[in-house]
Short mmCIF file of C-alpha atoms in Angstrom, two decimals:
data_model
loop_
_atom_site.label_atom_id
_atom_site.label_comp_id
_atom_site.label_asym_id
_atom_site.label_seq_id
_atom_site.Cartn_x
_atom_site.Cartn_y
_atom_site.Cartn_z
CA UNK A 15 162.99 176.41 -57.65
CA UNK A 16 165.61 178.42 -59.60
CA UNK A 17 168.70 178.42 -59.03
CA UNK A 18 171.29 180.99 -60.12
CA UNK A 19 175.12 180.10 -59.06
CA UNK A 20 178.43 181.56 -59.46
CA UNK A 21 181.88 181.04 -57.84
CA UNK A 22 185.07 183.07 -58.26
CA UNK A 23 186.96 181.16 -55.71
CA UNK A 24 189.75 179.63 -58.46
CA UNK A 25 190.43 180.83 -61.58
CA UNK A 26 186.91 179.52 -63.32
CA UNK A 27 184.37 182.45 -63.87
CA UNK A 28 181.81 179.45 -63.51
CA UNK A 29 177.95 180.80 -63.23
CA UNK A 30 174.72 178.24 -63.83
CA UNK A 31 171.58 178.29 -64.12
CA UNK A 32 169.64 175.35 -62.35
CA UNK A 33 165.61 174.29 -61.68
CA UNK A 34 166.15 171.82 -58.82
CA UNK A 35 166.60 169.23 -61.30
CA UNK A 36 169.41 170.10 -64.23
CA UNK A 37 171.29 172.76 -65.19
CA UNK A 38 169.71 174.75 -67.80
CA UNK A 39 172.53 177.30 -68.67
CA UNK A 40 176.04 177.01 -67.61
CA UNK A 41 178.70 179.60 -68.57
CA UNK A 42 182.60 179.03 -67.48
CA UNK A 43 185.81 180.54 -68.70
CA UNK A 44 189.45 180.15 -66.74
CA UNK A 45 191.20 183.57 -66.24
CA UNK A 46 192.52 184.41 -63.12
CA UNK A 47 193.04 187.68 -63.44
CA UNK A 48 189.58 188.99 -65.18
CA UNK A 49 186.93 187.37 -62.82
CA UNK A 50 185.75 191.05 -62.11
CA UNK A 51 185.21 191.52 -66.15
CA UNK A 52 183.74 188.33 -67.09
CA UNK A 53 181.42 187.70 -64.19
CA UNK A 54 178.00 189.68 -64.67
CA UNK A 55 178.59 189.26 -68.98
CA UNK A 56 178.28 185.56 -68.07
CA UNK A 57 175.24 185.85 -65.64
CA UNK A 58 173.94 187.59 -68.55
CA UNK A 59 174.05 185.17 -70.99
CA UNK A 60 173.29 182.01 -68.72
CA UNK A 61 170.15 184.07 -68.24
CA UNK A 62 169.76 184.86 -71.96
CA UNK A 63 170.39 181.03 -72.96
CA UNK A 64 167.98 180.05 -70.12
CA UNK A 65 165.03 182.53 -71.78
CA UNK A 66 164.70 183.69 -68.14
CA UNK A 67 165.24 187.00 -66.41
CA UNK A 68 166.57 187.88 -63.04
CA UNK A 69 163.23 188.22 -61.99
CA UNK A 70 162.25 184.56 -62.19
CA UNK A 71 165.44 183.21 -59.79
CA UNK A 72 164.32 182.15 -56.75
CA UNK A 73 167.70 182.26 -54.97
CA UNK A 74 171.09 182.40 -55.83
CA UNK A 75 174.00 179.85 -54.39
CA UNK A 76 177.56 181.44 -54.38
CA UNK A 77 181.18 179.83 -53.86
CA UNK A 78 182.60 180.76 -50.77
CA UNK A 79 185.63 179.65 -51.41
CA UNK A 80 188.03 179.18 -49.88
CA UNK A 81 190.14 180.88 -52.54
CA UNK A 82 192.36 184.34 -53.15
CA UNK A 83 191.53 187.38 -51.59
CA UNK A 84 190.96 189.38 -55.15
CA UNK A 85 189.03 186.91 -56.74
CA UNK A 86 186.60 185.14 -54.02
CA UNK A 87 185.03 188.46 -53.21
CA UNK A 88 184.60 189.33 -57.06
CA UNK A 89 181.65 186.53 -56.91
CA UNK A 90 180.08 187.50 -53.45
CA UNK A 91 179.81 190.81 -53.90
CA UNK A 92 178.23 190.30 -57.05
CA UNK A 93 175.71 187.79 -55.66
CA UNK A 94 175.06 189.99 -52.67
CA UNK A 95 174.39 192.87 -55.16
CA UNK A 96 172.07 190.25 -57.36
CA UNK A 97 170.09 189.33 -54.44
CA UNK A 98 169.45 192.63 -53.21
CA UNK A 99 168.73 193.84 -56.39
CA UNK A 100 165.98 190.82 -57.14
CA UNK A 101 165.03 190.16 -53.30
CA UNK A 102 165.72 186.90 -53.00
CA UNK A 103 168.02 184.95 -50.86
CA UNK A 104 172.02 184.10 -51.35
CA UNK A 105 173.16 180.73 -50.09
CA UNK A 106 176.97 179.71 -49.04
CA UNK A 107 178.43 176.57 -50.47
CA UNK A 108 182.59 175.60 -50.10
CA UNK A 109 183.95 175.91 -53.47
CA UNK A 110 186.04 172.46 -52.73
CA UNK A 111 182.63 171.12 -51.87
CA UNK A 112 180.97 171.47 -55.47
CA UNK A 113 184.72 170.23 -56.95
CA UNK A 114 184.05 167.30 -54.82
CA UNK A 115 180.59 166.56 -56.02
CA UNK A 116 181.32 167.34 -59.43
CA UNK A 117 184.06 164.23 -59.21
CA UNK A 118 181.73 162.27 -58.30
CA UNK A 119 183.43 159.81 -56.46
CA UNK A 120 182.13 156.95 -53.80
CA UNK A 121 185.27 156.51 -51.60
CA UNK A 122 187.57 158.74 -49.96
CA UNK A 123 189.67 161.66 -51.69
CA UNK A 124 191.21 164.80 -51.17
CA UNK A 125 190.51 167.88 -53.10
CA UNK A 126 193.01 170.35 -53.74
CA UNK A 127 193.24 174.07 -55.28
CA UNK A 128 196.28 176.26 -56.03
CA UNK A 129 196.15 178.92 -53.16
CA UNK A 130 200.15 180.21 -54.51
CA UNK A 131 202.79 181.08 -52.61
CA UNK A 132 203.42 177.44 -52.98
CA UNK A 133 200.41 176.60 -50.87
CA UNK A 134 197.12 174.06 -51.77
CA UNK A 135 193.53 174.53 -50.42
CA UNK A 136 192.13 171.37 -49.58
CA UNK A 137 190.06 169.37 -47.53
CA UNK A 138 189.24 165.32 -47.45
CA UNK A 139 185.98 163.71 -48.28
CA UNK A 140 184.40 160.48 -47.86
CA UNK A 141 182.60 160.23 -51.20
CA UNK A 142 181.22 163.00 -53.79
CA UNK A 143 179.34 164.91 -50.91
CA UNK A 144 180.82 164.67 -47.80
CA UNK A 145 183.66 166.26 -45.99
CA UNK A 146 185.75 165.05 -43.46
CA UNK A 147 187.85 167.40 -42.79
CA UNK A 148 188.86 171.41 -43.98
CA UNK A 149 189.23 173.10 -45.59
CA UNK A 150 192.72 174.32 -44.70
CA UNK A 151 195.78 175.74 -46.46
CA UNK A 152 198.82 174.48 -46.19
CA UNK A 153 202.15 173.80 -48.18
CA UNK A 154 201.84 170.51 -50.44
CA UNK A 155 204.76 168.84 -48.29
CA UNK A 156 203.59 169.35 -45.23
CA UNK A 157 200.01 167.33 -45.98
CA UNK A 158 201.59 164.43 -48.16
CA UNK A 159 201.31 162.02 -45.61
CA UNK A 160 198.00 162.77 -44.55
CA UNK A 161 196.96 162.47 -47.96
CA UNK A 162 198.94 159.71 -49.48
CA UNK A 163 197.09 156.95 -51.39
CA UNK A 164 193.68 158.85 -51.92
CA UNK A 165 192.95 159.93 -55.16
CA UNK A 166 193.26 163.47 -55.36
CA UNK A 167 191.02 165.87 -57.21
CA UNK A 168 191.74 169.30 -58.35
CA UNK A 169 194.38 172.06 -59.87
CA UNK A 170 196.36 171.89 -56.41
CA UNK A 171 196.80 168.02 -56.64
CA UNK A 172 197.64 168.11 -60.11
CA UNK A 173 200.18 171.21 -59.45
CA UNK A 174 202.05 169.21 -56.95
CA UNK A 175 202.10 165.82 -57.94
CA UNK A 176 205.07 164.70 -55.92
CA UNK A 177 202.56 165.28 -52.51
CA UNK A 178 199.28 164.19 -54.13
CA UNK A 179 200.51 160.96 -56.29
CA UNK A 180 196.69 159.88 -56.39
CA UNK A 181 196.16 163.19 -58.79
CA UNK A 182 193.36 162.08 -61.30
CA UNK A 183 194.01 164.32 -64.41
CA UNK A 184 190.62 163.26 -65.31
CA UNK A 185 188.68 164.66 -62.75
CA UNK A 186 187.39 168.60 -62.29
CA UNK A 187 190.40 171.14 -61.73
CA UNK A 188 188.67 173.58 -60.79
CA UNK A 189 184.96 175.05 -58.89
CA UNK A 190 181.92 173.89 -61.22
CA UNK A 191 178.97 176.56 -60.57
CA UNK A 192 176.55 173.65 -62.06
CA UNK A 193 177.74 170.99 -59.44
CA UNK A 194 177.09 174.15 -56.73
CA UNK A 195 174.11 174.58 -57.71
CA UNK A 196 173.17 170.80 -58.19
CA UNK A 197 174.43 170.28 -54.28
CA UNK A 198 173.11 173.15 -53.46
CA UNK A 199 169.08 171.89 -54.56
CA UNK A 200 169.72 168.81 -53.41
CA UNK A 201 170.66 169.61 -50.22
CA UNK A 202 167.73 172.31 -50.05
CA UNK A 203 165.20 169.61 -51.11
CA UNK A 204 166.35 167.90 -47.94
CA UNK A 205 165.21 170.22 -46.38
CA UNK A 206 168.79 171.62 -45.06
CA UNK A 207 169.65 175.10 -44.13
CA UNK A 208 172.18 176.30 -46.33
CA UNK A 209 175.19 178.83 -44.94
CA UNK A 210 175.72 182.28 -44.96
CA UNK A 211 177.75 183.54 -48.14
CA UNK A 212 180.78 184.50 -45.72
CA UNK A 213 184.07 184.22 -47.59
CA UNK A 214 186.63 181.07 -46.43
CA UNK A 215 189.10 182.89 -46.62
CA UNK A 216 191.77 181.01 -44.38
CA UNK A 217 194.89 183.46 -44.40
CA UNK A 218 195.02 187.62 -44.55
CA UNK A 219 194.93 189.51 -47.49
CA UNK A 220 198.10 190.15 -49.58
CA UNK A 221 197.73 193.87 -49.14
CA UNK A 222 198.74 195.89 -46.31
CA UNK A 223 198.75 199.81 -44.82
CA UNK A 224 202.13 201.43 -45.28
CA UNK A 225 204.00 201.88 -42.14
CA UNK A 226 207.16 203.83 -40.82
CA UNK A 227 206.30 207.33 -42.57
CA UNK A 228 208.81 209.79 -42.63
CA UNK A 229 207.67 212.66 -40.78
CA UNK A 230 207.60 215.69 -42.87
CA UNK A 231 207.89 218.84 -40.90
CA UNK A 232 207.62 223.03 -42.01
#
């Protein structure tokens, strides 16, 4: 098994390189508004680090967010592209999901990601790899009490302290495309089907087709 993983679904550009055991490459730099620039130079050198070529992946595990419109496609058409390109297969995994097992935690939590316009993704887990419920997006206020006295993981949480005051400051902020691809082999050597890379995207895109045109006339 080799793993290649990438998410775009928050502002990490995370990609990682994994054998079913450990990571062997990771790559990861936070800029929201590059993930279309960054993403295939860091496949390229978690490759490169690895000594391994796209050839030798077995399958590739992306981030399906949820996460903005822009930037969560970025990654799955990219690993769409890849896995055409190599003829392998592309797994689905929530991007909360791999924040969730990257925190490692063995009780319950929330995790929570800045979806702006003063909204949070999140969803609620039971421990590091199981979810309870989401993921949803919603305004910080409106969730507080649903959330109050878990510890809460994530940029979201730490954006809007007043509604998450469990917010762990020392816990991931944002999608980990190592922990993806961790849960992602672990779940596979399980023998569990994984989902189909189809975006979470949980509200409409920001842009929209003009309307009211002024009819122009000879």
């Amino acid at each position: 098994m080799l793993l290649l993983a990438l998410d775009t679904a928050t502002p990490a550009v995370t990609v990682a390189l994994h054998d079913g055991e450990r990571a062997l490459a990771t790559a990861e730099e936070v800029d929201p508004r590059r993930h279309g620039e960054l993403l295939l130079p860091a496949v390229d050198r978690v490759l490169a680090t690895a000594g391994r070529r796209l050839a030798d992946v077995t399958a590739l595990v992306v981030g399906t967010g949820p996460g903005p419109y822009t930037g969560l496609r970025v990654g799955l058409a990219t690993a769409a592209a890849l896995g055409s390109a190599a003829g392998i297969p592309v797994h689905g995994l929530g991007s909360l999901d791999s924040i969730a097992y990257a925190a490692g935690l063995t009780e319950p939590f929330v995790v929570a990601t800045d979806a702006r316009r003063k909204e949070v993704y999140w969803a609620r887990y039971a421990d590091a790899g199981t979810r309870l419920e989401g993921p949803a997006v919603d305004r910080p206020a409106e969730i507080a009490g649903a959330v109050a006295g878990l510890p809460a993981v994530g940029a979201g949480a730490l954006l809007y302290p007043e509604a998450f005051p469990g917010h762990r400051e020392d816990l991931p902020r944002h999608a980990s495309a190592a922990a993806l691809a961790a849960l992602a082999a672990e779940r596979l050597a399980a023998g569990e089907e994984l989902a189909e890379p189809r975006p979470a995207y949980l509200r409409r895109p920001d842009a929209r087709v003009p309307t009211g045109y002024k009819a122009v006339t000879r």
